[in-house]
Coordinates of C-alpha atoms and ligand atoms in Angstrom, one line a residue:
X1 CA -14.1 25.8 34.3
X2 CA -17.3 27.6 33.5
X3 CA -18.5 26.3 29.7
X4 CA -16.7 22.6 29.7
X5 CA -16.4 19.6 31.9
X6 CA -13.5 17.6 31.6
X7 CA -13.5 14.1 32.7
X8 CA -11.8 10.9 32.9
X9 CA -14.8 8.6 33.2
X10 CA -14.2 5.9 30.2
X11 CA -11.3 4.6 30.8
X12 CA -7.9 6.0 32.9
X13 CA -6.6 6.1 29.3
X14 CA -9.4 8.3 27.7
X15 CA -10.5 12.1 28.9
X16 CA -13.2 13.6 27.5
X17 CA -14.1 17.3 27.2
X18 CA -17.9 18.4 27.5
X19 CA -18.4 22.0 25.5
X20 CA -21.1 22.7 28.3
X21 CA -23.1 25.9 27.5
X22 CA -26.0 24.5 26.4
X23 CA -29.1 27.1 26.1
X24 CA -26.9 28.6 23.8
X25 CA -26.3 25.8 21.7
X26 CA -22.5 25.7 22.8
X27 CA -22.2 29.1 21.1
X28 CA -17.5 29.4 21.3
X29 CA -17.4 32.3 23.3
X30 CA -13.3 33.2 24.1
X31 CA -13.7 31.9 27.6
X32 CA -14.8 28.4 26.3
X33 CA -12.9 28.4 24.0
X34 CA -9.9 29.8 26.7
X35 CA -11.0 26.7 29.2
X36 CA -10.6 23.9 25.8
X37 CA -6.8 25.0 25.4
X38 CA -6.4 24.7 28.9
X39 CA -7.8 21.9 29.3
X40 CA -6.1 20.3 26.3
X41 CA -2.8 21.6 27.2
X42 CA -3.0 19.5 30.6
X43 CA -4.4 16.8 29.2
X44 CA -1.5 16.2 26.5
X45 CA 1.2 16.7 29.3
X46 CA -0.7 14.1 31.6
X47 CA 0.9 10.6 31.2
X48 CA -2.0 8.9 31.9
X49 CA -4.4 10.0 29.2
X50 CA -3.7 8.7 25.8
X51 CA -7.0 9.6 23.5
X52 CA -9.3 12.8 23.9
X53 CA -12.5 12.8 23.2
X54 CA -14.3 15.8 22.5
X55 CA -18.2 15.9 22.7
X56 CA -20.8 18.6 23.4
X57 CA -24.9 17.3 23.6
X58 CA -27.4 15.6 21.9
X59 CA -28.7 18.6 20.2
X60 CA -25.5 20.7 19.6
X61 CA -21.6 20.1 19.3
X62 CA -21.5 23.9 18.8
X63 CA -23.7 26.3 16.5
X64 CA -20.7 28.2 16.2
X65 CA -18.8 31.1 17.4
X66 CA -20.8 33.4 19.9
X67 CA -22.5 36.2 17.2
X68 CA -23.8 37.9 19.8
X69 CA -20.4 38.7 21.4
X70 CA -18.8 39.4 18.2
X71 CA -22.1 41.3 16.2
X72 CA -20.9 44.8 17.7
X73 CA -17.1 44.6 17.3
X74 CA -15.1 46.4 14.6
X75 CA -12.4 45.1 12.6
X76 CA -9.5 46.6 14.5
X77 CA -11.0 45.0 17.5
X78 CA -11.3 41.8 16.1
X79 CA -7.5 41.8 14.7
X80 CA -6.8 42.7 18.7
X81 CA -8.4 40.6 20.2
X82 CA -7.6 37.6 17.7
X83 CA -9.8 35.4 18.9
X84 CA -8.8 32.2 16.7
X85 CA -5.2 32.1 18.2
X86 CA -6.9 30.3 21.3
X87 CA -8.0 27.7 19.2
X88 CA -4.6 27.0 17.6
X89 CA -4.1 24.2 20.5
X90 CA -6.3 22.0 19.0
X91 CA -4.3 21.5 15.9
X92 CA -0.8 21.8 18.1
X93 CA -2.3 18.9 20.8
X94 CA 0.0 15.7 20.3
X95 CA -2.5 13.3 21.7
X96 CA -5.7 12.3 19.1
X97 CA -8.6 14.0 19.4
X98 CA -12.0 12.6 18.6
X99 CA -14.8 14.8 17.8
X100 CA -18.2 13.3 19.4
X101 CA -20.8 14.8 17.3
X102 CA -24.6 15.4 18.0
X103 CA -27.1 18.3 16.5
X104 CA -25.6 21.4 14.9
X105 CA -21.9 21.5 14.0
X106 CA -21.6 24.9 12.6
X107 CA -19.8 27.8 11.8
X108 CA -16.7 27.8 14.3
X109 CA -18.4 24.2 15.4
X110 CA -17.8 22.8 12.0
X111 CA -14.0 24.0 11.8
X112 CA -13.5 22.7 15.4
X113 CA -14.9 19.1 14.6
X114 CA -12.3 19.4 11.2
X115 CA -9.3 20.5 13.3
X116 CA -9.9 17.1 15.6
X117 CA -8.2 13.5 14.1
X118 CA -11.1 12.0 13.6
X119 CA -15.0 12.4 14.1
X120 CA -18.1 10.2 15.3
X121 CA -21.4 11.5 14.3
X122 CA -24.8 10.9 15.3
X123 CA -27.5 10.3 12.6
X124 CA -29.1 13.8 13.8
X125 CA -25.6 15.5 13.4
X126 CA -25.6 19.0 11.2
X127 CA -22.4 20.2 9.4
X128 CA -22.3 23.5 7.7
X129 CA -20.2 27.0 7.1
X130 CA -23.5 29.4 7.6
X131 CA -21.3 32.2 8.2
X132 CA -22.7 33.6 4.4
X133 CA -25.9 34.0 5.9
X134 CA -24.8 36.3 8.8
X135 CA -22.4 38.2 6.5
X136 CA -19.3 36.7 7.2
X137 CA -17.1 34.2 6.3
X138 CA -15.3 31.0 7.8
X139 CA -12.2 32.1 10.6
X140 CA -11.3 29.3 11.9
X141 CA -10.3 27.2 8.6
X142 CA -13.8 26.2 7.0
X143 CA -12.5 27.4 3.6
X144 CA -9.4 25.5 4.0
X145 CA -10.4 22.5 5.6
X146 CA -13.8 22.0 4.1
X147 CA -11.9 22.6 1.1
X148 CA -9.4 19.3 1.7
X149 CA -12.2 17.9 2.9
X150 CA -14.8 17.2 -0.1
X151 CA -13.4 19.1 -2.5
X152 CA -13.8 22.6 -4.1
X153 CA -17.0 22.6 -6.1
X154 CA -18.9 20.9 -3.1
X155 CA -17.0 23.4 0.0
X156 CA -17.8 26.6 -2.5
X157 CA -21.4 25.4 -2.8
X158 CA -21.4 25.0 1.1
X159 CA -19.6 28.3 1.8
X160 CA -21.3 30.2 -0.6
X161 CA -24.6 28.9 0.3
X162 CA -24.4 28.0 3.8
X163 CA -26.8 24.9 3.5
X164 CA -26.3 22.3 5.9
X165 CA -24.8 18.5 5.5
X166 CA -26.8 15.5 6.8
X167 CA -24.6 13.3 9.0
X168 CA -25.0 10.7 5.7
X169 CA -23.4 13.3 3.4
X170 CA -20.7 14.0 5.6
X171 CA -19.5 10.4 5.9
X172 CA -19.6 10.0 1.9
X173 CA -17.5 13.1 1.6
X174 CA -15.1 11.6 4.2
X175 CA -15.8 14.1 6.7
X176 CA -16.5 11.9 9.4
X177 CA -15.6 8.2 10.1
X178 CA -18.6 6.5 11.1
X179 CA -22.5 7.6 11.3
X180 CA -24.6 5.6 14.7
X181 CA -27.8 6.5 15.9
X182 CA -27.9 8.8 18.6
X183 CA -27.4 6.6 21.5
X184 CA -24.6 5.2 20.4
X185 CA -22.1 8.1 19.4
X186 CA -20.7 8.3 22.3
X187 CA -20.0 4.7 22.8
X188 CA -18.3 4.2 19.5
X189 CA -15.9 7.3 20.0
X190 CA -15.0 5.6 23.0
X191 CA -14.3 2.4 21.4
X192 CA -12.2 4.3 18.8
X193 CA -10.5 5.7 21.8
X194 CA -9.9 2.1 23.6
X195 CA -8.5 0.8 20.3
X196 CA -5.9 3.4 20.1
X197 CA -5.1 4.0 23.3
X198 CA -3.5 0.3 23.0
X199 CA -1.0 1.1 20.5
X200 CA 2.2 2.9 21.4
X201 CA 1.6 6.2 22.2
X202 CA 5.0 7.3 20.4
X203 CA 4.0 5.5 17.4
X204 CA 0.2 7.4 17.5
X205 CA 1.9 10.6 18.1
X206 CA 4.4 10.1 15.4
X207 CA 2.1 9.0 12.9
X208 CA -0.8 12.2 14.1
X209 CA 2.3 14.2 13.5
X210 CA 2.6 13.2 10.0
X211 CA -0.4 13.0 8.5
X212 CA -1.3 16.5 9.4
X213 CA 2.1 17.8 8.1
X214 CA -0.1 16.4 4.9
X215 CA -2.4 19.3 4.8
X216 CA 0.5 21.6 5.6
X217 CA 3.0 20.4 3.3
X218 CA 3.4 19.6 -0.5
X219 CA 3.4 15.9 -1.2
X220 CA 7.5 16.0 -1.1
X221 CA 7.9 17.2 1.7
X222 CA 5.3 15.2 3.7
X223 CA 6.4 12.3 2.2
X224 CA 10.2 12.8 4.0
X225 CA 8.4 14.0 7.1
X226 CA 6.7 11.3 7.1
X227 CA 9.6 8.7 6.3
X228 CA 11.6 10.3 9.3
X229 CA 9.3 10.1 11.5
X230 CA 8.6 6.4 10.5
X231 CA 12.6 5.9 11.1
X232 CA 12.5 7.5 14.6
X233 CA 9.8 5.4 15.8
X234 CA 13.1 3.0 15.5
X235 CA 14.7 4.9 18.6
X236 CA 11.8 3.5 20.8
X237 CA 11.2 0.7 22.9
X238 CA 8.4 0.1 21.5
X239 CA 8.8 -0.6 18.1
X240 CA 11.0 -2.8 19.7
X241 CA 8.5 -4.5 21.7
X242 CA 5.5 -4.0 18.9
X243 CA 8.1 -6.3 16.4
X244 CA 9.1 -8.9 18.4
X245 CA 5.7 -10.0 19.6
X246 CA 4.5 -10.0 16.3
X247 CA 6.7 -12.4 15.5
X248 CA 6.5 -13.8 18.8
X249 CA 2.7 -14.3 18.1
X250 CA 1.8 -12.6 21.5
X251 CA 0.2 -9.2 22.5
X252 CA 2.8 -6.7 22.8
X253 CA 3.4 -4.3 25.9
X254 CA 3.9 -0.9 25.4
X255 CA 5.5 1.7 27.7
X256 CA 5.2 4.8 25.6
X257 CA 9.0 4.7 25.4
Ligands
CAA1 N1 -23.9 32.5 18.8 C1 -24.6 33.0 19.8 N2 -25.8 32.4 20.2 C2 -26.3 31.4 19.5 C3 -25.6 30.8 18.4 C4 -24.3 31.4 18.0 N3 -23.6 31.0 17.0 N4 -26.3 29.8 17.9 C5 -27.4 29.7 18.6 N5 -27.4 30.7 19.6 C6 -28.4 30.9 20.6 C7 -29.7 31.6 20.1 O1 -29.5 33.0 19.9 C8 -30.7 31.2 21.1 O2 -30.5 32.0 22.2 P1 -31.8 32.7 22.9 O3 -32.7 31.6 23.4 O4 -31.3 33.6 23.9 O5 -32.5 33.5 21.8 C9 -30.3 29.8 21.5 O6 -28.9 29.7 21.1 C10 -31.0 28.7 20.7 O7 -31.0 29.0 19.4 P2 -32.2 29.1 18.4 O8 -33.4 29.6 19.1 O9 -31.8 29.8 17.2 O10 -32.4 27.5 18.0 P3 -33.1 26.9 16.7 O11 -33.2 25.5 17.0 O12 -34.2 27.7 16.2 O13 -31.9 27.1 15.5 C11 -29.7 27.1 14.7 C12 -30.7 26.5 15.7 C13 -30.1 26.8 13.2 C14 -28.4 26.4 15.0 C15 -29.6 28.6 14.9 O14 -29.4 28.9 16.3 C16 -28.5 29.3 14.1 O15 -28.6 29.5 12.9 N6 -27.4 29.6 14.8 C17 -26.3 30.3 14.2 C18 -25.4 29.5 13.3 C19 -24.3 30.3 12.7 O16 -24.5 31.2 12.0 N7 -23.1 29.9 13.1 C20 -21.9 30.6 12.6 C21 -21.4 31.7 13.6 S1 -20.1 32.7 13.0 C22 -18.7 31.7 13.1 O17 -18.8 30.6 13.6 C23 -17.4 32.3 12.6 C24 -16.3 31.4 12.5 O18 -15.8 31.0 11.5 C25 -15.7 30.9 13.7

């Protein structure tokens, strides 16, 4: 792995995955974002691992996609080369992701922080589609996401503007769950992480499942996905488990069957 560092360092529960090419503000060339899907598609096959966290630095999540490796390319090349498919694994991983955010989240860095469950920002933390600005437009889902996320007057002034959102802004438009000074981001993703890595990990992955199928489906339709998925959670042990010591008034065990 050349542009990310994966670890295990929290917890044995919790991995985290450091977008590591700094100089260039964590610019997503394809090999980064080659080792993330890698690295995510171990990690939701490893037993052990429950939550991911996803972080770059202090100063940058990511500024974006690489411009400078794209700038010269034509549109057939880009259609060939299809660069975004990589990035599909973040949307297909099972296991939660949270988004540890610090500095510029832009362009492609903005869409990766929406495609993950759930996001902890720093008070320094940028958001924004600049794309505009460069000629281009969101690739990787800003105009759909964004969109979902605050709504389409305020994602068309974004887009269309490419002006930036203060960490602030981006909590009151839901964007992100909680703003902490810079010190503490990373703490309180891994708290997040602790918290849910508790819970049944059939239950988490059931209900990640069906709150995405959300965005992808019309209200119908999520609504049944959702219901059977809630009814399968009935197959496993624990549910079971999780019911009983409820009522038992103790902590439940789970064993992520
Ligand atoms: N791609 C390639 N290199 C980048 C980059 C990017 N997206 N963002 C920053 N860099 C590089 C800079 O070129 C610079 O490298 P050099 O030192 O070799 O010149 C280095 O990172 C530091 O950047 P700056 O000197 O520009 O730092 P700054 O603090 O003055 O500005 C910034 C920071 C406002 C984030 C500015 O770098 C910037 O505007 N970056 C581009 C943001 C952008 O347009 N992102 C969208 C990209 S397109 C996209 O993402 C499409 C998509 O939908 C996926």
């Amino acid at each position: 792995m050349e542009f990310i560092k994966v670890t295990e360092q929290y917890q044995p529960a919790i991995a985290l995955i450091q977008l590591n090419r700094p100089k260039e503000l964590n610019a997503l060339n394809p090999q980064l974002m080659g080792e993330v899907r890698d690295a995510l598609q171990q990690l939701d096959k490893n037993d052990e691992v429950k939550v991911i966290i996803i972080t770059g630095n202090d100063q940058a999540f990511a500024a974006g996609a690489d411009i400078k490796q794209m700038a010269d390319k034509s549109a057939i090349d880009m259609q060939i080369m299809d660069q975004f498919s990589t990035w599909d694994q973040i949307r297909k991983t099972k296991k939660p992701i949270i988004a540890a955010v610090s500095g510029f989240a832009l362009g492609g860095g903005c869409e990766f922080v929406m495609t993950c469950d759930m996001v902890i920002a720093s008070e320094t933390a940028k958001f924004g589609q600049p794309e505009i600005k460069i000629g281009t437009i969101p690739g990787a889902g800003g105009t759909q996401r964004l969109t979902k996320a605050v709504g389409k007057a305020k994602a068309m002034e974004l887009i269309l503007t490419g002006r930036f959102l203060s960490a602030q802004e981006a909590h009151f438009y839901g964007l992100v769950n909680k703003v902490v000074p810079v010190e503490m981001y990373m703490h309180k993703a891994v708290e997040l992480a602790k918290e849910i890595a508790q819970m049944s990990p059939v239950a988490v992955q059931l209900a990640k499942e069906a709150i995405n199928r959300s965005f992808e489906t019309q209200l119908d339709e999520g609504l049944m996905f959702e219901r059977k998925n809630f009814y399968l959670t009935f197959a496993s042990e624990d549910q079971k488990e999780g019911m009983k010591a409820f009522i038992e008034k103790r902590k439940p065990v789970f064993k992520g069957k």
